[in-house]
Structures are given as C-alpha cells and as structure tokens.
PDB file of C-alpha atoms in Angstrom:
ATOM      1  CA  MET A   1      35.070  22.380 -36.083  1.00 43.00           C
ATOM      2  CA  PRO A   2      37.648  24.737 -34.525  1.00 58.00           C
ATOM      3  CA  ASP A   3      36.474  28.294 -33.886  1.00 72.00           C
ATOM      4  CA  LYS A   4      39.635  29.696 -35.505  1.00 84.00           C
ATOM      5  CA  ALA A   5      41.196  28.772 -38.836  1.00 94.00           C
ATOM      6  CA  TRP A   6      44.805  27.716 -38.453  1.00 97.00           C
ATOM      7  CA  GLU A   7      47.716  26.336 -40.457  1.00 98.00           C
ATOM      8  CA  LEU A   8      51.224  25.108 -39.645  1.00 98.00           C
ATOM      9  CA  GLN A   9      54.075  24.157 -41.980  1.00 98.00           C
ATOM     10  CA  GLY A  10      57.548  23.040 -41.020  1.00 98.00           C
ATOM     11  CA  GLU A  11      59.836  20.150 -40.143  1.00 98.00           C
ATOM     12  CA  TYR A  12      59.302  17.193 -37.840  1.00 98.00           C
ATOM     13  CA  CYS A  13      61.497  14.609 -36.171  1.00 97.00           C
ATOM     14  CA  GLU A  14      60.588  11.759 -33.853  1.00 97.00           C
ATOM     15  CA  THR A  15      62.294   9.140 -31.733  1.00 97.00           C
ATOM     16  CA  CYS A  16      60.744   6.201 -29.942  1.00 96.00           C
ATOM     17  CA  ASN A  17      62.151   3.395 -27.820  1.00 96.00           C
ATOM     18  CA  CYS A  18      61.066   0.616 -30.190  1.00 95.00           C
ATOM     19  CA  ASP A  19      63.811  -1.092 -32.148  1.00 95.00           C
ATOM     20  CA  PHE A  20      64.044  -0.002 -35.793  1.00 94.00           C
ATOM     21  CA  LEU A  21      61.594  -0.328 -37.562  1.00 93.00           C
ATOM     22  CA  CYS A  22      58.845   0.519 -35.058  1.00 93.00           C
ATOM     23  CA  PRO A  23      56.048  -2.086 -35.371  1.00 92.00           C
ATOM     24  CA  CYS A  24      53.363   0.514 -34.648  1.00 91.00           C
ATOM     25  CA  ILE A  25      53.783   1.946 -38.139  1.00 90.00           C
ATOM     26  CA  TYR A  26      53.318  -1.215 -40.183  1.00 91.00           C
ATOM     27  CA  SER A  27      50.683  -2.739 -37.865  1.00 93.00           C
ATOM     28  CA  ASN A  28      48.358   0.305 -37.813  1.00 91.00           C
ATOM     29  CA  GLN A  29      49.227   0.798 -34.113  1.00 91.00           C
ATOM     30  CA  ALA A  30      48.051  -2.726 -33.178  1.00 91.00           C
ATOM     31  CA  ALA A  31      51.421  -4.372 -32.434  1.00 93.00           C
ATOM     32  CA  GLU A  32      53.073  -4.695 -29.054  1.00 93.00           C
ATOM     33  CA  PRO A  33      55.933  -2.208 -28.687  1.00 94.00           C
ATOM     34  CA  THR A  34      59.367  -3.810 -28.902  1.00 94.00           C
ATOM     35  CA  HIS A  35      60.043  -3.275 -25.204  1.00 93.00           C
ATOM     36  CA  GLY A  36      56.509  -3.623 -23.810  1.00 91.00           C
ATOM     37  CA  GLU A  37      55.706   0.070 -23.626  1.00 94.00           C
ATOM     38  CA  CYS A  38      56.282   2.874 -26.097  1.00 95.00           C
ATOM     39  CA  LYS A  39      58.034   6.142 -25.235  1.00 97.00           C
ATOM     40  CA  VAL A  40      57.823   8.713 -28.008  1.00 97.00           C
ATOM     41  CA  ALA A  41      59.205  12.218 -28.515  1.00 98.00           C
ATOM     42  CA  MET A  42      57.491  14.111 -31.361  1.00 98.00           C
ATOM     43  CA  VAL A  43      59.131  17.468 -32.078  1.00 98.00           C
ATOM     44  CA  PHE A  44      57.953  20.156 -34.498  1.00 98.00           C
ATOM     45  CA  ARG A  45      59.645  23.242 -35.923  1.00 98.00           C
ATOM     46  CA  ILE A  46      57.136  25.682 -37.402  1.00 98.00           C
ATOM     47  CA  ASP A  47      58.524  27.575 -40.369  1.00 98.00           C
ATOM     48  CA  ARG A  48      55.224  29.328 -41.115  1.00 98.00           C
ATOM     49  CA  GLY A  49      52.039  29.195 -39.116  1.00 98.00           C
ATOM     50  CA  HIS A  50      49.110  30.998 -37.577  1.00 98.00           C
ATOM     51  CA  TYR A  51      46.156  30.303 -35.296  1.00 97.00           C
ATOM     52  CA  GLY A  52      43.526  32.856 -36.213  1.00 96.00           C
ATOM     53  CA  GLN A  53      45.453  36.132 -36.016  1.00 96.00           C
ATOM     54  CA  VAL A  54      48.203  34.707 -33.774  1.00 97.00           C
ATOM     55  CA  LEU A  55      51.412  34.178 -35.754  1.00 98.00           C
ATOM     56  CA  LEU A  56      53.400  31.046 -34.907  1.00 98.00           C
ATOM     57  CA  ASP A  57      56.387  31.366 -37.264  1.00 98.00           C
ATOM     58  CA  GLU A  58      59.739  30.035 -36.009  1.00 97.00           C
ATOM     59  CA  LEU A  59      58.346  28.424 -32.854  1.00 98.00           C
ATOM     60  CA  CYS A  60      58.812  24.801 -31.787  1.00 98.00           C
ATOM     61  CA  PHE A  61      56.824  22.400 -29.684  1.00 98.00           C
ATOM     62  CA  ALA A  62      57.196  18.815 -28.517  1.00 98.00           C
ATOM     63  CA  ILE A  63      54.663  16.127 -27.650  1.00 98.00           C
ATOM     64  CA  LEU A  64      56.026  13.490 -25.265  1.00 98.00           C
ATOM     65  CA  THR A  65      54.055  10.261 -24.958  1.00 97.00           C
ATOM     66  CA  LEU A  66      54.046   7.002 -23.029  1.00 97.00           C
ATOM     67  CA  THR A  67      51.784   4.108 -24.036  1.00 96.00           C
ATOM     68  CA  PRO A  68      51.639   1.078 -21.701  1.00 95.00           C
ATOM     69  CA  GLY A  69      51.020  -1.378 -24.566  1.00 94.00           C
ATOM     70  CA  PRO A  70      49.871  -1.278 -28.184  1.00 94.00           C
ATOM     71  CA  MET A  71      49.134   2.304 -29.177  1.00 93.00           C
ATOM     72  CA  ALA A  72      45.674   1.407 -30.442  1.00 93.00           C
ATOM     73  CA  ALA A  73      44.747   0.159 -26.946  1.00 94.00           C
ATOM     74  CA  GLY A  74      44.871   3.707 -25.588  1.00 94.00           C
ATOM     75  CA  ASN A  75      45.575   4.867 -22.033  1.00 95.00           C
ATOM     76  CA  TRP A  76      48.346   7.152 -23.270  1.00 96.00           C
ATOM     77  CA  THR A  77      50.128   9.638 -21.038  1.00 97.00           C
ATOM     78  CA  VAL A  78      50.849  12.815 -23.004  1.00 97.00           C
ATOM     79  CA  GLY A  79      52.701  15.978 -22.074  1.00 98.00           C
ATOM     80  CA  LEU A  80      53.359  19.093 -24.140  1.00 98.00           C
ATOM     81  CA  VAL A  81      56.449  21.295 -24.167  1.00 98.00           C
ATOM     82  CA  VAL A  82      55.952  24.724 -25.740  1.00 98.00           C
ATOM     83  CA  ASP A  83      58.798  26.915 -26.955  1.00 98.00           C
ATOM     84  CA  GLY A  84      60.006  29.250 -24.234  1.00 97.00           C
ATOM     85  CA  GLU A  85      60.003  32.068 -26.805  1.00 97.00           C
ATOM     86  CA  ALA A  86      56.217  31.804 -27.181  1.00 98.00           C
ATOM     87  CA  SER A  87      53.966  34.536 -25.829  1.00 97.00           C
ATOM     88  CA  ALA A  88      50.946  33.628 -23.721  1.00 97.00           C
ATOM     89  CA  ASP A  89      48.700  33.775 -26.801  1.00 97.00           C
ATOM     90  CA  GLN A  90      51.104  31.633 -28.806  1.00 98.00           C
ATOM     91  CA  ARG A  91      51.368  29.135 -25.958  1.00 97.00           C
ATOM     92  CA  ASP A  92      47.596  28.837 -25.787  1.00 97.00           C
ATOM     93  CA  ALA A  93      47.376  28.429 -29.576  1.00 97.00           C
ATOM     94  CA  LEU A  94      49.978  25.642 -29.649  1.00 97.00           C
ATOM     95  CA  THR A  95      48.279  23.931 -26.724  1.00 97.00           C
ATOM     96  CA  ASP A  96      44.937  23.950 -28.549  1.00 96.00           C
ATOM     97  CA  ILE A  97      46.530  22.532 -31.704  1.00 97.00           C
ATOM     98  CA  ALA A  98      48.777  19.916 -30.077  1.00 96.00           C
ATOM     99  CA  SER A  99      46.034  18.668 -27.739  1.00 94.00           C
ATOM    100  CA  GLY A 100      43.539  18.257 -30.574  1.00 94.00           C
ATOM    101  CA  GLU A 101      41.172  20.846 -29.104  1.00 94.00           C
ATOM    102  CA  ALA A 102      41.511  22.912 -32.282  1.00 95.00           C
ATOM    103  CA  GLY A 103      40.745  19.994 -34.582  1.00 95.00           C
ATOM    104  CA  GLY A 104      43.264  18.836 -37.159  1.00 94.00           C
ATOM    105  CA  PRO A 105      45.337  15.633 -37.125  1.00 94.00           C
ATOM    106  CA  MET A 106      45.797  15.428 -33.349  1.00 94.00           C
ATOM    107  CA  ALA A 107      42.042  15.446 -32.715  1.00 93.00           C
ATOM    108  CA  ALA A 108      41.814  11.839 -33.906  1.00 92.00           C
ATOM    109  CA  LEU A 109      44.151  10.770 -31.093  1.00 93.00           C
ATOM    110  CA  VAL A 110      42.196  12.362 -28.249  1.00 94.00           C
ATOM    111  CA  PRO A 111      40.185   9.175 -27.445  1.00 94.00           C
ATOM    112  CA  LEU A 112      43.481   7.319 -26.911  1.00 95.00           C
ATOM    113  CA  VAL A 113      44.766   9.711 -24.224  1.00 95.00           C
ATOM    114  CA  GLY A 114      44.091   8.590 -20.664  1.00 95.00           C
ATOM    115  CA  ASN A 115      46.263  11.167 -18.898  1.00 94.00           C
ATOM    116  CA  PHE A 116      47.119  14.622 -20.188  1.00 95.00           C
ATOM    117  CA  ALA A 117      50.119  15.369 -17.979  1.00 96.00           C
ATOM    118  CA  GLY A 118      50.278  19.094 -18.593  1.00 95.00           C
ATOM    119  CA  VAL A 119      52.159  21.819 -20.434  1.00 97.00           C
ATOM    120  CA  GLU A 120      55.717  23.009 -19.796  1.00 97.00           C
ATOM    121  CA  ARG A 121      57.514  26.003 -21.304  1.00 97.00           C
ATOM    122  CA  ALA A 122      61.200  25.602 -22.132  1.00 98.00           C
ATOM    123  CA  PRO A 123      63.773  26.634 -24.731  1.00 98.00           C
ATOM    124  CA  ILE A 124      63.670  24.251 -27.706  1.00 98.00           C
ATOM    125  CA  ARG A 125      66.593  24.005 -30.111  1.00 98.00           C
ATOM    126  CA  PHE A 126      65.766  22.174 -33.343  1.00 98.00           C
ATOM    127  CA  GLU A 127      68.680  21.669 -35.748  1.00 97.00           C
ATOM    128  CA  LYS A 128      68.313  19.930 -39.101  1.00 97.00           C
ATOM    129  CA  ASP A 129      71.101  19.335 -41.583  1.00 96.00           C
ATOM    130  CA  GLY A 130      70.206  17.067 -44.475  1.00 96.00           C
ATOM    131  CA  LEU A 131      69.292  13.682 -43.011  1.00 97.00           C
ATOM    132  CA  ARG A 132      70.444  14.582 -39.507  1.00 97.00           C
ATOM    133  CA  CYS A 133      68.283  16.196 -36.877  1.00 98.00           C
ATOM    134  CA  ARG A 134      69.017  17.113 -33.266  1.00 98.00           C
ATOM    135  CA  VAL A 135      66.649  18.502 -30.653  1.00 98.00           C
ATOM    136  CA  THR A 136      67.667  19.901 -27.280  1.00 98.00           C
ATOM    137  CA  ILE A 137      65.234  20.905 -24.533  1.00 98.00           C
ATOM    138  CA  PRO A 138      67.393  21.433 -21.429  1.00 97.00           C
ATOM    139  CA  GLY A 139      66.538  19.039 -18.622  1.00 96.00           C
ATOM    140  CA  ILE A 140      63.715  17.479 -20.640  1.00 98.00           C
ATOM    141  CA  LEU A 141      64.825  16.049 -23.990  1.00 98.00           C
ATOM    142  CA  GLU A 142      68.003  15.432 -25.945  1.00 97.00           C
ATOM    143  CA  HIS A 143      67.589  13.418 -29.099  1.00 95.00           C
ATOM    144  CA  ALA A 144      69.469  13.011 -32.351  1.00 97.00           C
ATOM    145  CA  ILE A 145      68.568  11.047 -35.446  1.00 97.00           C
ATOM    146  CA  GLU A 146      70.124  10.024 -38.746  1.00 97.00           C
ATOM    147  CA  GLY A 147      67.944   9.280 -41.749  1.00 97.00           C
ATOM    148  CA  MET A 148      68.474   6.142 -43.808  1.00 97.00           C
ATOM    149  CA  PRO A 149      69.796   7.409 -47.167  1.00 97.00           C
ATOM    150  CA  SER A 150      68.335   5.964 -50.330  1.00 96.00           C
ATOM    151  CA  LEU A 151      70.674   4.578 -52.970  1.00 96.00           C
ATOM    152  CA  ALA A 152      68.386   6.190 -55.545  1.00 96.00           C
ATOM    153  CA  ASP A 153      69.114   9.632 -54.057  1.00 96.00           C
ATOM    154  CA  PRO A 154      71.457   9.678 -51.020  1.00 96.00           C
ATOM    155  CA  ALA A 155      70.284  13.181 -50.150  1.00 95.00           C
ATOM    156  CA  GLU A 156      66.796  11.805 -49.425  1.00 96.00           C
ATOM    157  CA  PRO A 157      65.751   9.137 -46.911  1.00 97.00           C
ATOM    158  CA  ILE A 158      64.065   5.872 -47.716  1.00 97.00           C
ATOM    159  CA  VAL A 159      60.398   6.446 -46.893  1.00 97.00           C
ATOM    160  CA  ILE A 160      57.388   4.458 -45.768  1.00 96.00           C
ATOM    161  CA  ASP A 161      54.166   5.785 -47.260  1.00 96.00           C
ATOM    162  CA  ASN A 162      50.386   5.632 -46.803  1.00 96.00           C
ATOM    163  CA  THR A 163      50.681   5.262 -43.037  1.00 95.00           C
ATOM    164  CA  ALA A 164      48.177   6.355 -40.392  1.00 91.00           C
ATOM    165  CA  HIS A 165      50.742   8.621 -38.739  1.00 94.00           C
ATOM    166  CA  PRO A 166      49.146  11.925 -37.670  1.00 93.00           C
ATOM    167  CA  VAL A 167      52.082  14.094 -38.723  1.00 96.00           C
ATOM    168  CA  ASN A 168      52.536  12.939 -42.301  1.00 97.00           C
ATOM    169  CA  PRO A 169      51.483   9.660 -43.964  1.00 96.00           C
ATOM    170  CA  ARG A 170      54.876   9.666 -45.713  1.00 97.00           C
ATOM    171  CA  LEU A 171      57.715   9.252 -43.208  1.00 97.00           C
ATOM    172  CA  GLY A 172      61.454   9.208 -43.691  1.00 98.00           C
ATOM    173  CA  LEU A 173      63.082   6.199 -42.026  1.00 98.00           C
ATOM    174  CA  ALA A 174      65.812   6.930 -39.504  1.00 98.00           C
ATOM    175  CA  TRP A 175      67.697   5.669 -36.478  1.00 96.00           C
ATOM    176  CA  ALA A 176      67.921   7.422 -33.140  1.00 97.00           C
ATOM    177  CA  THR A 177      71.594   7.920 -32.365  1.00 95.00           C
ATOM    178  CA  GLN A 178      70.807   9.479 -28.984  1.00 94.00           C
ATOM    179  CA  SER A 179      67.633   9.610 -26.897  1.00 95.00           C
ATOM    180  CA  HIS A 180      67.277  11.081 -23.422  1.00 97.00           C
ATOM    181  CA  MET A 181      63.821  12.044 -22.143  1.00 97.00           C
ATOM    182  CA  HIS A 182      62.871  12.967 -18.579  1.00 97.00           C
ATOM    183  CA  ALA A 183      59.518  14.722 -18.202  1.00 97.00           C
ATOM    184  CA  PHE A 184      55.887  14.086 -17.248  1.00 97.00           C
ATOM    185  CA  GLY A 185      56.927  10.868 -15.446  1.00 95.00           C
ATOM    186  CA  ILE A 186      58.474   9.469 -18.644  1.00 96.00           C
ATOM    187  CA  ASP A 187      62.129   8.432 -18.360  1.00 97.00           C
ATOM    188  CA  TRP A 188      64.233   7.049 -21.182  1.00 96.00           C
ATOM    189  CA  ASP A 189      67.956   6.947 -21.885  1.00 97.00           C
ATOM    190  CA  ASP A 190      69.400   5.219 -24.928  1.00 95.00           C
ATOM    191  CA  ASP A 191      72.603   5.619 -26.908  1.00 94.00           C
ATOM    192  CA  SER A 192      72.521   2.212 -28.598  1.00 93.00           C
ATOM    193  CA  GLY A 193      71.796   3.536 -32.096  1.00 93.00           C
ATOM    194  CA  ARG A 194      69.194   0.785 -32.585  1.00 93.00           C
ATOM    195  CA  SER A 195      66.046   2.719 -31.708  1.00 96.00           C
ATOM    196  CA  ASN A 196      63.497   3.920 -34.232  1.00 97.00           C
ATOM    197  CA  ALA A 197      63.216   7.451 -35.573  1.00 98.00           C
ATOM    198  CA  HIS A 198      61.431   9.372 -38.323  1.00 98.00           C
ATOM    199  CA  LEU A 199      61.759  12.688 -40.070  1.00 97.00           C
ATOM    200  CA  ALA A 200      59.330  14.451 -42.382  1.00 97.00           C
ATOM    201  CA  PRO A 201      57.962  17.815 -43.390  1.00 97.00           C
ATOM    202  CA  PHE A 202      54.526  18.544 -41.978  1.00 97.00           C
ATOM    203  CA  HIS A 203      51.613  20.688 -43.109  1.00 98.00           C
ATOM    204  CA  TRP A 204      48.575  20.828 -40.833  1.00 97.00           C
ATOM    205  CA  SER A 205      45.464  22.956 -41.065  1.00 95.00           C
ATOM    206  CA  ALA A 206      41.889  23.128 -39.843  1.00 93.00           C
TER     207      ALA A 206
END
C-alpha cells in the first residue's frame, strides 16, 4: 500500500510503432510487435490530482517505453518525462506514481521493467480537440493522433473495451499521424499514418 493517498484524473493519448491495430491489445500483451520491438509514448494531462497534500492539477507527464519483443515477456526500458512546470515535490510525486512505487495501475507493470532509464524534466504541451490530440516535448517527443470516428456518433471514437491496459480498460481507437521520439536510447520517426494510437480519459487512485 502507498504511504500517501493519491488520485489523478485527466486525458491520455498514446502512440506506438505497431501497425494499427496494435496486437498487444487484443492478445493480452502476448503477441509479437508488428516490427519486432515496441516503442510506446504514453502521455498524460492531469486535470485534477493530488499526491497526499501535493496538488498536481494541470501538470503533464510522459512514459516512454521500449520492449524488445512481446510486452508480456518483459525486459522493458522505461523513461519518465515530468512537466517542466512541476516543483520538486510535484516531480517526486509524479515519479512515484508513474514508476509504480506509489501503487496504482503502474505497479502491476513493475516486474516487466528491466531498465528504468531515468527521469527528465521538460516542457510538455498537450493539446486535445475532439478526436485529435497533439503532444510536443521539445527535443524528446512530437506525436499527433486522430481518433477513428464512430458512425453511431462521429464525435466519439470507436472503442475497444475490457482490455488489460493500465490507463483505462476502454480505449478509443486512433491512428498516429506523426510520431517522433528521441530519448532514453529510444529512437523512432514515422509519418506514415499507419501506426497505432489510442486516446482515453483516465482516473487513477490508490
């Protein structure tokens, strides 16, 4: 159990280098990534949040990951980017939460991490407009996604539900229209429009 109660609510967007639709989702992380290894950028915008008495409203963070094979096989490399606007206490709080040290959804992934590559601080710009989301972290990450609109309600994405995804079991389906990631020894550039993406609200607590 964490020694401090905490809660985060906000918006999430993700890109990975697998072709749409990423096989990790529908195989419970057992499938081989489309291109042999998986490179993932998970970015969070906190609308409301706290870690004990430390307020985390309006901060962002990003978890960048490389897996050398199926995600369930482990040996992940993971690095964390914390919003440059965060104070030292806020940085430490987000590090505890994102690393799984504070419990919550990320704690279940700790056994899969073989190399925690560290924590960087940088400005994070997270823009969301309907089914479009763009994240800019200068020199580290530039990604943009477009959700797949549903014919039932074009303002909402088609979703895949009851997944084992740590952010939200219900994920909006999307394509990555742009993906550039260079940090923690992970390098990826793609403008093909074929790569996988997701968007979803998130609500974590412990």
